[in-house]
Coordinates of C-alpha atoms and ligand atoms in Angstrom, one line a residue:
X25 CA -9.1 9.9 -16.4
X26 CA -11.5 10.1 -19.2
X27 CA -14.6 11.6 -17.0
X28 CA -12.3 14.6 -16.2
X29 CA -11.1 14.8 -19.9
X30 CA -14.5 14.6 -21.2
X31 CA -15.4 17.4 -18.4
X32 CA -12.7 19.7 -19.3
X33 CA -13.6 19.3 -23.3
X34 CA -17.3 19.9 -22.6
X35 CA -17.0 22.8 -20.1
X36 CA -13.5 24.2 -19.9
X37 CA -13.4 27.7 -21.4
X38 CA -9.5 28.5 -22.9
X39 CA -9.0 32.2 -21.8
X40 CA -5.5 32.1 -23.5
X41 CA -2.8 30.1 -24.6
X42 CA -1.7 30.0 -20.7
X43 CA -5.2 29.7 -19.0
X44 CA -7.9 27.3 -18.7
X45 CA -11.0 28.3 -16.9
X46 CA -12.9 25.5 -15.1
X47 CA -15.2 27.5 -12.9
X48 CA -18.2 25.3 -13.7
X49 CA -16.9 22.2 -11.7
X50 CA -13.6 22.9 -9.9
X51 CA -12.8 26.5 -9.2
X52 CA -16.0 28.2 -8.4
X53 CA -18.9 26.1 -8.6
X54 CA -17.9 22.5 -7.7
X55 CA -19.4 19.0 -9.1
X56 CA -19.5 16.8 -6.1
X57 CA -19.9 13.6 -8.0
X58 CA -16.6 14.2 -10.4
X59 CA -14.7 15.3 -7.3
X60 CA -15.9 11.9 -6.1
X61 CA -14.9 10.1 -8.5
X62 CA -11.5 12.3 -8.7
X63 CA -11.0 11.2 -4.8
X64 CA -11.4 7.6 -6.0
X65 CA -8.7 7.8 -8.7
X66 CA -6.2 9.5 -6.5
X67 CA -6.9 7.0 -3.7
X68 CA -6.6 4.0 -6.0
X69 CA -3.1 5.5 -7.2
X70 CA -1.6 6.0 -3.7
X71 CA -3.6 3.1 -1.7
X72 CA -0.7 1.2 -1.1
X73 CA 1.7 4.3 0.3
X74 CA 0.6 4.5 3.7
X75 CA -1.0 8.0 3.4
X76 CA -1.8 9.0 7.3
X77 CA -2.7 12.9 6.0
X78 CA -3.5 14.8 3.1
X79 CA -2.2 18.2 2.6
X80 CA -3.5 20.9 0.2
X81 CA -3.8 25.0 0.1
X82 CA -7.2 26.7 0.1
X83 CA -9.3 27.0 -1.3
X84 CA -9.5 25.1 -4.6
X85 CA -7.4 22.3 -3.7
X86 CA -9.7 21.2 -0.7
X87 CA -12.5 19.5 -2.5
X88 CA -10.5 17.0 -4.6
X89 CA -8.5 16.6 -1.2
X90 CA -11.6 15.7 1.1
X91 CA -12.9 13.3 -1.6
X92 CA -9.5 11.6 -1.5
X93 CA -9.2 11.6 2.0
X94 CA -12.5 9.9 2.7
X95 CA -11.3 7.2 0.4
X96 CA -8.0 6.8 2.1
X97 CA -9.2 7.4 5.3
X98 CA -7.1 9.9 6.0
X99 CA -7.7 13.8 7.7
X100 CA -7.0 16.7 5.3
X101 CA -5.1 19.6 6.2
X102 CA -5.3 22.8 4.2
X103 CA -2.6 25.5 4.1
X104 CA -3.9 29.0 4.7
X105 CA -3.2 31.7 2.5
X106 CA -4.0 34.6 5.0
X107 CA -3.3 34.5 8.9
X108 CA -6.2 33.4 11.0
X109 CA -7.0 34.7 14.6
X110 CA -7.2 30.9 15.9
X111 CA -4.0 29.9 13.7
X112 CA -1.2 29.8 17.0
X113 CA 1.2 28.3 18.3
X114 CA 3.9 26.5 16.1
X115 CA 3.5 27.4 12.8
X116 CA 5.1 25.8 9.7
X117 CA 5.4 28.2 6.8
X118 CA 6.5 28.7 3.1
X119 CA 7.0 31.3 0.8
X120 CA 5.3 30.9 -2.5
X121 CA 6.0 33.0 -5.5
X122 CA 3.1 33.5 -8.0
X123 CA 4.3 34.0 -11.5
X124 CA 0.6 35.0 -12.5
X125 CA 0.4 37.8 -9.8
X126 CA 4.3 38.3 -9.6
X127 CA 3.7 38.4 -5.9
X128 CA 5.2 36.3 -2.8
X129 CA 2.8 34.9 -0.6
X130 CA 3.5 33.1 2.7
X131 CA 1.4 30.2 3.4
X132 CA 0.9 28.5 6.6
X133 CA -0.2 25.3 8.8
X134 CA -0.5 24.5 12.5
X135 CA 2.2 22.0 13.6
X136 CA -0.6 20.7 15.7
X137 CA -1.9 18.7 12.4
X138 CA 1.5 17.5 10.8
X139 CA 4.3 15.7 12.6
X140 CA 7.0 13.3 11.7
X141 CA 4.5 10.3 12.1
X142 CA 2.7 11.4 9.0
X143 CA 3.3 10.1 5.4
X144 CA 1.7 13.0 3.4
X145 CA -0.2 12.9 0.0
X146 CA 0.2 16.6 -1.4
X147 CA -2.9 17.3 -3.4
X148 CA -3.6 20.7 -5.8
X149 CA -6.1 21.6 -8.3
X150 CA -3.8 23.1 -10.6
X151 CA 0.1 22.4 -11.7
X152 CA 1.5 25.2 -13.6
X153 CA 4.9 26.5 -12.1
X154 CA 4.8 24.2 -9.3
X155 CA 5.6 26.9 -6.7
X156 CA 2.5 26.1 -4.6
X157 CA 3.5 22.3 -4.6
X158 CA 6.8 23.3 -3.9
X159 CA 5.5 25.4 -1.0
X160 CA 3.4 22.6 0.4
X161 CA 6.5 20.3 0.3
X162 CA 8.5 22.8 2.2
X163 CA 6.1 22.8 5.1
X164 CA 5.9 18.9 5.3
X165 CA 9.7 18.8 5.4
X166 CA 9.6 21.4 8.3
X167 CA 7.2 19.3 10.0
X168 CA 9.5 16.0 9.8
X169 CA 6.9 14.1 7.9
X170 CA 7.5 12.1 4.7
X171 CA 6.3 12.9 1.4
X172 CA 4.6 10.1 -0.3
X173 CA 3.6 11.8 -3.6
X174 CA 1.7 14.8 -5.4
X175 CA -1.6 14.5 -6.8
X176 CA -2.8 17.0 -9.3
X177 CA -6.1 17.6 -10.8
X178 CA -5.2 19.5 -14.0
X179 CA -1.5 19.9 -15.4
X180 CA -0.3 22.2 -17.7
X181 CA 2.4 20.2 -18.8
X182 CA 4.0 23.0 -21.1
X183 CA 4.6 24.6 -17.9
X184 CA 7.8 24.0 -15.9
X185 CA 6.1 22.7 -12.7
X186 CA 5.9 18.8 -13.6
X187 CA 9.4 18.7 -14.9
X188 CA 10.7 20.5 -11.8
X189 CA 9.0 18.3 -9.2
X190 CA 9.7 15.1 -10.9
X191 CA 13.2 15.9 -11.2
X192 CA 13.2 16.5 -7.6
X193 CA 12.4 13.0 -7.4
X194 CA 8.8 13.4 -6.3
X195 CA 6.1 11.0 -7.6
X196 CA 3.4 13.2 -9.3
X197 CA 0.2 11.7 -10.5
X198 CA -2.0 14.0 -12.7
X199 CA -5.3 12.9 -13.6
X200 CA -5.3 15.2 -16.6
X201 CA -2.5 16.5 -18.6
X202 CA -2.5 19.4 -21.0
X203 CA 0.1 19.7 -23.7
X204 CA -1.5 23.0 -25.4
X205 CA -4.1 25.4 -25.1
X206 CA -3.3 27.0 -28.4
X207 CA -5.7 28.3 -31.0
X208 CA -8.4 28.0 -28.4
X209 CA -8.3 24.3 -28.0
X210 CA -7.7 22.0 -25.4
X211 CA -5.1 19.0 -26.2
X212 CA -4.2 16.6 -23.8
X213 CA -0.7 14.9 -23.5
X214 CA -2.2 11.2 -23.9
X215 CA -3.8 12.1 -27.3
X216 CA -0.8 12.8 -28.8
X217 CA 0.9 10.1 -27.4
X218 CA -1.5 7.4 -28.7
Ligands
G4P22 P1 1.7 30.3 -11.6 O1 2.7 29.2 -10.8 O2 1.4 30.0 -13.3 O3 2.0 31.6 -11.2 O4 0.3 30.0 -11.0 P2 0.1 30.0 -9.6 O5 0.9 28.5 -9.0 O6 0.5 31.1 -8.7 O7 -1.5 30.0 -9.2 C1 -2.1 30.8 -9.2 C2 -3.5 30.6 -9.1 O8 -4.0 29.9 -10.7 C3 -3.7 29.4 -8.4 O9 -4.9 29.3 -7.4 C4 -3.8 28.0 -9.5 O10 -4.3 26.8 -9.0 C5 -4.3 29.0 -10.4 N1 -4.3 28.4 -11.9 C6 -2.6 28.5 -12.5 N2 -2.7 28.1 -14.0 C7 -4.2 28.0 -14.1 C8 -5.0 27.6 -15.2 O11 -4.5 27.7 -16.3 N3 -6.2 27.6 -14.9 C9 -7.1 28.1 -13.7 N4 -8.2 27.9 -13.5 N5 -6.6 28.3 -12.5 C10 -4.9 28.1 -12.6 P3 -5.2 30.2 -6.5 O12 -4.9 31.4 -6.5 O13 -4.2 29.6 -5.4 O14 -6.8 29.9 -6.2 P4 -7.6 29.1 -5.5 O15 -8.6 28.5 -6.8 O16 -6.9 27.7 -5.0 O17 -8.3 29.5 -4.5
NA23 NA1 -6.7 27.6 -8.4
NA24 NA1 -4.8 25.8 -6.4

């Protein structure tokens, strides 16, 4: 997605060979216009999949998911990272290990919002090692729903998540694929393939 690549080039900050900061449009401040385009792009790619629900993880997955849900006319459910007073009844949960933080967290979704009649599109802001997406997939499995695919705003292709998820048979659609962050520069996968 050209508009997203341009935004990353213009405003992304390479913090290390591993980490890209995009706080000006995705992870802290949010660019609604860009998010609307992101939503249209995901919707276009998954429009024939009969999506009935979008599943994401709080907090940065919510904005792109809501814009996609608007386009696909499907509600958005976000998994919670911490327990909530009102999150009661049947809970679908998964353990998600973060390599960055070196800790395991439980994510949870109420069974009220996901069931075996659903066809689910999983969306997240970043794909690094794929643990968050796998946790979301586990929650969908527990609900009895089907997974139609996984939509990622920014995939860091030099980390293992994309390979892992595709090897498991998931359709993964990433709007920007970063091959390298070495030498302080963002190198997109498409640029080297072309
Ligand atoms: P890991 O697999 O590499 O260990 O990372 P993990 O999925 O545990 O991600 C930890 C958090 O860091 C996630 O956000 C994820 O989206 C984010 N993340 C991973 N790589 C990058 C990166 O290069 N740049 C940025 N900006 N974020 C990255 P989170 O803690 O769930 O926070 P939230 O923003 O969704 O609230
Ligand atoms: Na994040
Ligand atoms: Na995230």
